[in-house]
Amino acid sequence: MHQENSIRIADIGDYLKVFAFFAVVLQSVLAFALKTWPNHLHQIIIGILYNLAKYTAPAFIFGILYTSLRTQPRNQFHPYRYHLHGAWQNLFVPTLWWTGIYLLVLPQVQQHHHYHSGFSFLWQFINGNAASHLWYNTMMLQFIILMPFFWWLTKLAVSHPSLVTISTALFYLFWLGIYQVATKQSLAHWYLLDRVCLSFIIYGIYGGLAWQFAFRVNPWLIKWRKGLILATTLVFLWTNWELSRFGFPIRLTNAPYYKVSMTCYSLLIIALVANLNLWQTQHQQDRSLTCFHWLATFAYRAFLSHVFWLYFIWQGILHLKIIANHLILAIILTWLITWTWSYLSAYLIHLGWTKFKTSMND
């Protein structure tokens, strides 16, 4: 009974999913805003905000692995077929539906190339090019399929914690080096590296280790809370300095995940979000914990749909004629409306689908 109740309370993984979705909506809105050819001041603000929100995919991956391991007894894992069955219902099916909707209803939001044949349609479908954010699904679902590897590695870490932690960091630095060499000449030709789970492997492994060694990690996070805030501020300044070196116009592709500064920033943001969860848990703020758990439950489905709603909301904002003189206000307004409607629509679709299945079974 204790295990069942603990699953319903928001954990660090839940908080990360909620914060990641809140930030990813901002990223999408900023990408739309840059297409209005803003002045240099607005471009600088957009660049700073984009760097501020540039932790979304790492936070999602870290959170998924953390919660996946938390919601089952330590070192005892459900059979793989049960894992895949739950993932199919909760992750794969919504992904298939929304990918099809983007390609058929909003083909104009495709990335890189548009489909022109059955083969190119299938290619756009599976590689995450159906919309600006769907590349993440192609990458994230690899973690779901490879979950037995993370189960094994987490067990290995029980007896060899330093080996797993340090080896992961060294391998990821090596991978970042490969990425820099590969994309030095032309980033556009290597965009598919975004879709490879190795590009985010450190967050998956560390997410599992954070739960496995929570008795060590959590007190350390609390002890160094102020230091983490200072370090995050300094690294954030570092990322903005790097982006400023490219000059104008500001291009969001010049702020990729795959560099040391962004890796440090993502891990530090994850640590700060974890601190918030630990603080609220310590102070028994049950309402906040329950709210975050509910938001985390629908975060992925809201994430899938948000660009669909954003497209139409942005068109409405354009008609209001406020972008020319009040771009930042338009960004904030669009961000909040899109975030709210994405969650509301995810919940309403869930209710509708639940009632439909109930009526079919009666």
mmCIF file with all atom_site columns, C-alpha atoms in Angstrom, residues 1-161:
data_model
loop_
_atom_site.group_PDB
_atom_site.id
_atom_site.type_symbol
_atom_site.label_atom_id
_atom_site.label_alt_id
_atom_site.label_comp_id
_atom_site.label_asym_id
_atom_site.label_entity_id
_atom_site.label_seq_id
_atom_site.pdbx_PDB_ins_code
_atom_site.Cartn_x
_atom_site.Cartn_y
_atom_site.Cartn_z
_atom_site.occupancy
_atom_site.B_iso_or_equiv
_atom_site.pdbx_formal_charge
_atom_site.auth_seq_id
_atom_site.auth_comp_id
_atom_site.auth_asym_id
_atom_site.auth_atom_id
_atom_site.pdbx_PDB_model_num
ATOM 1   C CA . MET A 1 1   ? 0.000  0.000  0.000   1.00 0.00 ? 1   MET A CA 1
ATOM 2   C CA . HIS A 1 2   ? 2.882  2.358  0.816   1.00 0.00 ? 2   HIS A CA 1
ATOM 3   C CA . GLN A 1 3   ? 4.448  1.671  -2.584  1.00 0.00 ? 3   GLN A CA 1
ATOM 4   C CA . GLU A 1 4   ? 1.152  2.400  -4.386  1.00 0.00 ? 4   GLU A CA 1
ATOM 5   C CA . ASN A 1 5   ? 0.639  5.708  -2.562  1.00 0.00 ? 5   ASN A CA 1
ATOM 6   C CA . SER A 1 6   ? 4.236  6.820  -3.195  1.00 0.00 ? 6   SER A CA 1
ATOM 7   C CA . ILE A 1 7   ? 3.760  6.336  -6.933  1.00 0.00 ? 7   ILE A CA 1
ATOM 8   C CA . ARG A 1 8   ? 0.931  8.890  -6.906  1.00 0.00 ? 8   ARG A CA 1
ATOM 9   C CA . ILE A 1 9   ? 3.133  11.574 -5.307  1.00 0.00 ? 9   ILE A CA 1
ATOM 10  C CA . ALA A 1 10  ? 5.221  13.746 -7.611  1.00 0.00 ? 10  ALA A CA 1
ATOM 11  C CA . ASP A 1 11  ? 8.882  12.830 -7.650  1.00 0.00 ? 11  ASP A CA 1
ATOM 12  C CA . ILE A 1 12  ? 11.897 14.548 -9.180  1.00 0.00 ? 12  ILE A CA 1
ATOM 13  C CA . GLY A 1 13  ? 11.080 12.971 -12.538 1.00 0.00 ? 13  GLY A CA 1
ATOM 14  C CA . ASP A 1 14  ? 7.579  14.435 -12.495 1.00 0.00 ? 14  ASP A CA 1
ATOM 15  C CA . TYR A 1 15  ? 8.907  17.903 -11.737 1.00 0.00 ? 15  TYR A CA 1
ATOM 16  C CA . LEU A 1 16  ? 11.421 17.638 -14.567 1.00 0.00 ? 16  LEU A CA 1
ATOM 17  C CA . LYS A 1 17  ? 8.729  16.660 -17.077 1.00 0.00 ? 17  LYS A CA 1
ATOM 18  C CA . VAL A 1 18  ? 6.549  19.608 -16.063 1.00 0.00 ? 18  VAL A CA 1
ATOM 19  C CA . PHE A 1 19  ? 9.392  22.128 -16.187 1.00 0.00 ? 19  PHE A CA 1
ATOM 20  C CA . ALA A 1 20  ? 10.607 20.672 -19.478 1.00 0.00 ? 20  ALA A CA 1
ATOM 21  C CA . PHE A 1 21  ? 7.227  21.066 -21.125 1.00 0.00 ? 21  PHE A CA 1
ATOM 22  C CA . PHE A 1 22  ? 6.833  24.607 -19.786 1.00 0.00 ? 22  PHE A CA 1
ATOM 23  C CA . ALA A 1 23  ? 10.196 25.476 -21.350 1.00 0.00 ? 23  ALA A CA 1
ATOM 24  C CA . VAL A 1 24  ? 9.693  23.613 -24.641 1.00 0.00 ? 24  VAL A CA 1
ATOM 25  C CA . VAL A 1 25  ? 6.558  25.635 -25.378 1.00 0.00 ? 25  VAL A CA 1
ATOM 26  C CA . LEU A 1 26  ? 8.650  28.780 -24.943 1.00 0.00 ? 26  LEU A CA 1
ATOM 27  C CA . GLN A 1 27  ? 11.267 27.376 -27.325 1.00 0.00 ? 27  GLN A CA 1
ATOM 28  C CA . SER A 1 28  ? 8.633  26.769 -29.988 1.00 0.00 ? 28  SER A CA 1
ATOM 29  C CA . VAL A 1 29  ? 7.116  30.237 -29.550 1.00 0.00 ? 29  VAL A CA 1
ATOM 30  C CA . LEU A 1 30  ? 10.549 31.856 -29.833 1.00 0.00 ? 30  LEU A CA 1
ATOM 31  C CA . ALA A 1 31  ? 11.189 29.986 -33.089 1.00 0.00 ? 31  ALA A CA 1
ATOM 32  C CA . PHE A 1 32  ? 7.928  31.392 -34.479 1.00 0.00 ? 32  PHE A CA 1
ATOM 33  C CA . ALA A 1 33  ? 8.835  34.880 -33.237 1.00 0.00 ? 33  ALA A CA 1
ATOM 34  C CA . LEU A 1 34  ? 12.203 34.876 -35.006 1.00 0.00 ? 34  LEU A CA 1
ATOM 35  C CA . LYS A 1 35  ? 10.411 34.419 -38.330 1.00 0.00 ? 35  LYS A CA 1
ATOM 36  C CA . THR A 1 36  ? 8.927  37.932 -37.942 1.00 0.00 ? 36  THR A CA 1
ATOM 37  C CA . TRP A 1 37  ? 12.390 39.459 -38.516 1.00 0.00 ? 37  TRP A CA 1
ATOM 38  C CA . PRO A 1 38  ? 12.615 41.293 -35.157 1.00 0.00 ? 38  PRO A CA 1
ATOM 39  C CA . ASN A 1 39  ? 15.102 44.082 -34.472 1.00 0.00 ? 39  ASN A CA 1
ATOM 40  C CA . HIS A 1 40  ? 18.467 43.430 -32.826 1.00 0.00 ? 40  HIS A CA 1
ATOM 41  C CA . LEU A 1 41  ? 17.252 44.117 -29.286 1.00 0.00 ? 41  LEU A CA 1
ATOM 42  C CA . HIS A 1 42  ? 14.381 41.665 -29.650 1.00 0.00 ? 42  HIS A CA 1
ATOM 43  C CA . GLN A 1 43  ? 16.727 39.122 -31.196 1.00 0.00 ? 43  GLN A CA 1
ATOM 44  C CA . ILE A 1 44  ? 19.022 39.410 -28.169 1.00 0.00 ? 44  ILE A CA 1
ATOM 45  C CA . ILE A 1 45  ? 16.081 38.902 -25.800 1.00 0.00 ? 45  ILE A CA 1
ATOM 46  C CA . ILE A 1 46  ? 14.885 35.907 -27.829 1.00 0.00 ? 46  ILE A CA 1
ATOM 47  C CA . GLY A 1 47  ? 18.384 34.412 -27.742 1.00 0.00 ? 47  GLY A CA 1
ATOM 48  C CA . ILE A 1 48  ? 18.651 34.837 -23.979 1.00 0.00 ? 48  ILE A CA 1
ATOM 49  C CA . LEU A 1 49  ? 15.208 33.320 -23.405 1.00 0.00 ? 49  LEU A CA 1
ATOM 50  C CA . TYR A 1 50  ? 16.034 30.434 -25.712 1.00 0.00 ? 50  TYR A CA 1
ATOM 51  C CA . ASN A 1 51  ? 19.226 29.657 -23.798 1.00 0.00 ? 51  ASN A CA 1
ATOM 52  C CA . LEU A 1 52  ? 17.260 29.916 -20.555 1.00 0.00 ? 52  LEU A CA 1
ATOM 53  C CA . ALA A 1 53  ? 14.862 27.225 -21.797 1.00 0.00 ? 53  ALA A CA 1
ATOM 54  C CA . LYS A 1 54  ? 17.566 25.062 -23.390 1.00 0.00 ? 54  LYS A CA 1
ATOM 55  C CA . TYR A 1 55  ? 17.302 22.109 -21.025 1.00 0.00 ? 55  TYR A CA 1
ATOM 56  C CA . THR A 1 56  ? 14.074 20.518 -22.191 1.00 0.00 ? 56  THR A CA 1
ATOM 57  C CA . ALA A 1 57  ? 15.148 17.273 -23.877 1.00 0.00 ? 57  ALA A CA 1
ATOM 58  C CA . PRO A 1 58  ? 17.746 16.437 -21.188 1.00 0.00 ? 58  PRO A CA 1
ATOM 59  C CA . ALA A 1 59  ? 15.189 17.088 -18.445 1.00 0.00 ? 59  ALA A CA 1
ATOM 60  C CA . PHE A 1 60  ? 12.592 14.889 -20.146 1.00 0.00 ? 60  PHE A CA 1
ATOM 61  C CA . ILE A 1 61  ? 15.050 12.006 -20.556 1.00 0.00 ? 61  ILE A CA 1
ATOM 62  C CA . PHE A 1 62  ? 16.400 12.334 -17.020 1.00 0.00 ? 62  PHE A CA 1
ATOM 63  C CA . GLY A 1 63  ? 12.862 12.470 -15.634 1.00 0.00 ? 63  GLY A CA 1
ATOM 64  C CA . ILE A 1 64  ? 11.617 9.481  -17.623 1.00 0.00 ? 64  ILE A CA 1
ATOM 65  C CA . LEU A 1 65  ? 14.467 7.251  -16.432 1.00 0.00 ? 65  LEU A CA 1
ATOM 66  C CA . TYR A 1 66  ? 14.192 8.499  -12.846 1.00 0.00 ? 66  TYR A CA 1
ATOM 67  C CA . THR A 1 67  ? 10.462 7.832  -12.578 1.00 0.00 ? 67  THR A CA 1
ATOM 68  C CA . SER A 1 68  ? 10.666 4.559  -14.497 1.00 0.00 ? 68  SER A CA 1
ATOM 69  C CA . LEU A 1 69  ? 13.067 3.176  -11.907 1.00 0.00 ? 69  LEU A CA 1
ATOM 70  C CA . ARG A 1 70  ? 11.282 4.749  -8.934  1.00 0.00 ? 70  ARG A CA 1
ATOM 71  C CA . THR A 1 71  ? 7.903  3.224  -9.673  1.00 0.00 ? 71  THR A CA 1
ATOM 72  C CA . GLN A 1 72  ? 9.118  -0.326 -9.210  1.00 0.00 ? 72  GLN A CA 1
ATOM 73  C CA . PRO A 1 73  ? 10.964 -2.036 -6.345  1.00 0.00 ? 73  PRO A CA 1
ATOM 74  C CA . ARG A 1 74  ? 14.698 -1.445 -6.296  1.00 0.00 ? 74  ARG A CA 1
ATOM 75  C CA . ASN A 1 75  ? 16.696 -3.946 -8.354  1.00 0.00 ? 75  ASN A CA 1
ATOM 76  C CA . GLN A 1 76  ? 13.489 -5.795 -9.332  1.00 0.00 ? 76  GLN A CA 1
ATOM 77  C CA . PHE A 1 77  ? 12.126 -5.052 -12.773 1.00 0.00 ? 77  PHE A CA 1
ATOM 78  C CA . HIS A 1 78  ? 8.907  -6.019 -14.489 1.00 0.00 ? 78  HIS A CA 1
ATOM 79  C CA . PRO A 1 79  ? 9.181  -8.295 -17.511 1.00 0.00 ? 79  PRO A CA 1
ATOM 80  C CA . TYR A 1 80  ? 10.106 -6.432 -20.665 1.00 0.00 ? 80  TYR A CA 1
ATOM 81  C CA . ARG A 1 81  ? 6.777  -7.209 -22.353 1.00 0.00 ? 81  ARG A CA 1
ATOM 82  C CA . TYR A 1 82  ? 4.862  -5.378 -19.593 1.00 0.00 ? 82  TYR A CA 1
ATOM 83  C CA . HIS A 1 83  ? 7.160  -2.415 -19.968 1.00 0.00 ? 83  HIS A CA 1
ATOM 84  C CA . LEU A 1 84  ? 6.590  -2.304 -23.723 1.00 0.00 ? 84  LEU A CA 1
ATOM 85  C CA . HIS A 1 85  ? 2.827  -2.744 -23.325 1.00 0.00 ? 85  HIS A CA 1
ATOM 86  C CA . GLY A 1 86  ? 2.606  0.311  -21.068 1.00 0.00 ? 86  GLY A CA 1
ATOM 87  C CA . ALA A 1 87  ? 4.912  2.307  -23.322 1.00 0.00 ? 87  ALA A CA 1
ATOM 88  C CA . TRP A 1 88  ? 2.848  1.410  -26.387 1.00 0.00 ? 88  TRP A CA 1
ATOM 89  C CA . GLN A 1 89  ? -0.342 2.715  -24.805 1.00 0.00 ? 89  GLN A CA 1
ATOM 90  C CA . ASN A 1 90  ? 1.089  5.835  -23.177 1.00 0.00 ? 90  ASN A CA 1
ATOM 91  C CA . LEU A 1 91  ? 3.828  6.896  -25.591 1.00 0.00 ? 91  LEU A CA 1
ATOM 92  C CA . PHE A 1 92  ? 3.834  5.157  -28.959 1.00 0.00 ? 92  PHE A CA 1
ATOM 93  C CA . VAL A 1 93  ? 0.115  5.404  -29.770 1.00 0.00 ? 93  VAL A CA 1
ATOM 94  C CA . PRO A 1 94  ? -0.154 9.169  -29.045 1.00 0.00 ? 94  PRO A CA 1
ATOM 95  C CA . THR A 1 95  ? 3.047  9.709  -31.057 1.00 0.00 ? 95  THR A CA 1
ATOM 96  C CA . LEU A 1 96  ? 1.637  7.859  -34.065 1.00 0.00 ? 96  LEU A CA 1
ATOM 97  C CA . TRP A 1 97  ? -1.626 9.800  -33.937 1.00 0.00 ? 97  TRP A CA 1
ATOM 98  C CA . TRP A 1 98  ? -0.071 13.237 -33.614 1.00 0.00 ? 98  TRP A CA 1
ATOM 99  C CA . THR A 1 99  ? 2.650  12.580 -36.190 1.00 0.00 ? 99  THR A CA 1
ATOM 100 C CA . GLY A 1 100 ? -0.053 11.629 -38.692 1.00 0.00 ? 100 GLY A CA 1
ATOM 101 C CA . ILE A 1 101 ? -2.063 14.737 -37.815 1.00 0.00 ? 101 ILE A CA 1
ATOM 102 C CA . TYR A 1 102 ? 0.906  17.025 -38.420 1.00 0.00 ? 102 TYR A CA 1
ATOM 103 C CA . LEU A 1 103 ? 1.742  15.445 -41.755 1.00 0.00 ? 103 LEU A CA 1
ATOM 104 C CA . LEU A 1 104 ? -1.825 15.386 -43.052 1.00 0.00 ? 104 LEU A CA 1
ATOM 105 C CA . VAL A 1 105 ? -3.365 18.499 -41.473 1.00 0.00 ? 105 VAL A CA 1
ATOM 106 C CA . LEU A 1 106 ? -0.367 20.822 -41.056 1.00 0.00 ? 106 LEU A CA 1
ATOM 107 C CA . PRO A 1 107 ? 2.239  19.688 -43.611 1.00 0.00 ? 107 PRO A CA 1
ATOM 108 C CA . GLN A 1 108 ? 3.626  23.244 -43.656 1.00 0.00 ? 108 GLN A CA 1
ATOM 109 C CA . VAL A 1 109 ? 5.288  22.734 -40.256 1.00 0.00 ? 109 VAL A CA 1
ATOM 110 C CA . GLN A 1 110 ? 7.535  19.944 -41.553 1.00 0.00 ? 110 GLN A CA 1
ATOM 111 C CA . GLN A 1 111 ? 11.282 20.310 -41.108 1.00 0.00 ? 111 GLN A CA 1
ATOM 112 C CA . HIS A 1 112 ? 14.132 20.047 -43.627 1.00 0.00 ? 112 HIS A CA 1
ATOM 113 C CA . HIS A 1 113 ? 12.117 18.620 -46.532 1.00 0.00 ? 113 HIS A CA 1
ATOM 114 C CA . HIS A 1 114 ? 8.432  18.078 -47.342 1.00 0.00 ? 114 HIS A CA 1
ATOM 115 C CA . TYR A 1 115 ? 7.145  14.683 -48.352 1.00 0.00 ? 115 TYR A CA 1
ATOM 116 C CA . HIS A 1 116 ? 6.287  14.182 -52.022 1.00 0.00 ? 116 HIS A CA 1
ATOM 117 C CA . SER A 1 117 ? 5.810  10.433 -52.231 1.00 0.00 ? 117 SER A CA 1
ATOM 118 C CA . GLY A 1 118 ? 4.831  7.471  -50.109 1.00 0.00 ? 118 GLY A CA 1
ATOM 119 C CA . PHE A 1 119 ? 8.453  6.774  -49.221 1.00 0.00 ? 119 PHE A CA 1
ATOM 120 C CA . SER A 1 120 ? 9.227  10.391 -48.267 1.00 0.00 ? 120 SER A CA 1
ATOM 121 C CA . PHE A 1 121 ? 5.997  10.483 -46.211 1.00 0.00 ? 121 PHE A CA 1
ATOM 122 C CA . LEU A 1 122 ? 7.195  7.426  -44.285 1.00 0.00 ? 122 LEU A CA 1
ATOM 123 C CA . TRP A 1 123 ? 10.655 8.977  -43.894 1.00 0.00 ? 123 TRP A CA 1
ATOM 124 C CA . GLN A 1 124 ? 9.213  12.193 -42.470 1.00 0.00 ? 124 GLN A CA 1
ATOM 125 C CA . PHE A 1 125 ? 6.974  10.101 -40.229 1.00 0.00 ? 125 PHE A CA 1
ATOM 126 C CA . ILE A 1 126 ? 9.704  8.073  -38.561 1.00 0.00 ? 126 ILE A CA 1
ATOM 127 C CA . ASN A 1 127 ? 12.582 10.568 -38.370 1.00 0.00 ? 127 ASN A CA 1
ATOM 128 C CA . GLY A 1 128 ? 10.773 13.293 -36.444 1.00 0.00 ? 128 GLY A CA 1
ATOM 129 C CA . ASN A 1 129 ? 10.548 15.839 -39.266 1.00 0.00 ? 129 ASN A CA 1
ATOM 130 C CA . ALA A 1 130 ? 6.752  16.035 -39.201 1.00 0.00 ? 130 ALA A CA 1
ATOM 131 C CA . ALA A 1 131 ? 7.004  19.079 -36.901 1.00 0.00 ? 131 ALA A CA 1
ATOM 132 C CA . SER A 1 132 ? 9.719  21.091 -35.221 1.00 0.00 ? 132 SER A CA 1
ATOM 133 C CA . HIS A 1 133 ? 9.501  19.219 -31.911 1.00 0.00 ? 133 HIS A CA 1
ATOM 134 C CA . LEU A 1 134 ? 8.904  15.644 -33.039 1.00 0.00 ? 134 LEU A CA 1
ATOM 135 C CA . TRP A 1 135 ? 12.600 14.862 -33.483 1.00 0.00 ? 135 TRP A CA 1
ATOM 136 C CA . TYR A 1 136 ? 12.540 14.388 -29.741 1.00 0.00 ? 136 TYR A CA 1
ATOM 137 C CA . ASN A 1 137 ? 10.121 11.443 -29.999 1.00 0.00 ? 137 ASN A CA 1
ATOM 138 C CA . THR A 1 138 ? 12.410 9.567  -32.377 1.00 0.00 ? 138 THR A CA 1
ATOM 139 C CA . MET A 1 139 ? 15.219 9.944  -29.862 1.00 0.00 ? 139 MET A CA 1
ATOM 140 C CA . MET A 1 140 ? 13.214 9.416  -26.687 1.00 0.00 ? 140 MET A CA 1
ATOM 141 C CA . LEU A 1 141 ? 11.479 6.251  -27.846 1.00 0.00 ? 141 LEU A CA 1
ATOM 142 C CA . GLN A 1 142 ? 14.894 4.642  -28.291 1.00 0.00 ? 142 GLN A CA 1
ATOM 143 C CA . PHE A 1 143 ? 15.396 4.999  -24.530 1.00 0.00 ? 143 PHE A CA 1
ATOM 144 C CA . ILE A 1 144 ? 12.070 3.251  -23.963 1.00 0.00 ? 144 ILE A CA 1
ATOM 145 C CA . ILE A 1 145 ? 13.016 0.356  -26.241 1.00 0.00 ? 145 ILE A CA 1
ATOM 146 C CA . LEU A 1 146 ? 16.479 0.066  -24.691 1.00 0.00 ? 146 LEU A CA 1
ATOM 147 C CA . MET A 1 147 ? 15.216 0.184  -21.104 1.00 0.00 ? 147 MET A CA 1
ATOM 148 C CA . PRO A 1 148 ? 16.672 -3.267 -20.227 1.00 0.00 ? 148 PRO A CA 1
ATOM 149 C CA . PHE A 1 149 ? 20.138 -1.780 -20.822 1.00 0.00 ? 149 PHE A CA 1
ATOM 150 C CA . PHE A 1 150 ? 19.465 0.943  -18.261 1.00 0.00 ? 150 PHE A CA 1
ATOM 151 C CA . TRP A 1 151 ? 18.072 -1.604 -15.822 1.00 0.00 ? 151 TRP A CA 1
ATOM 152 C CA . TRP A 1 152 ? 21.272 -3.621 -16.184 1.00 0.00 ? 152 TRP A CA 1
ATOM 153 C CA . LEU A 1 153 ? 23.519 -0.587 -15.889 1.00 0.00 ? 153 LEU A CA 1
ATOM 154 C CA . THR A 1 154 ? 21.717 0.616  -12.776 1.00 0.00 ? 154 THR A CA 1
ATOM 155 C CA . LYS A 1 155 ? 22.253 -2.792 -11.159 1.00 0.00 ? 155 LYS A CA 1
ATOM 156 C CA . LEU A 1 156 ? 25.926 -2.671 -12.165 1.00 0.00 ? 156 LEU A CA 1
ATOM 157 C CA . ALA A 1 157 ? 26.259 0.745  -10.562 1.00 0.00 ? 157 ALA A CA 1
ATOM 158 C CA . VAL A 1 158 ? 25.279 -0.673 -7.163  1.00 0.00 ? 158 VAL A CA 1
ATOM 159 C CA . SER A 1 159 ? 28.665 -2.366 -6.921  1.00 0.00 ? 159 SER A CA 1
ATOM 160 C CA . HIS A 1 160 ? 30.604 -0.016 -9.236  1.00 0.00 ? 160 HIS A CA 1
ATOM 161 C CA . PRO A 1 161 ? 29.103 3.484  -8.812  1.00 0.00 ? 161 PRO A CA 1
#
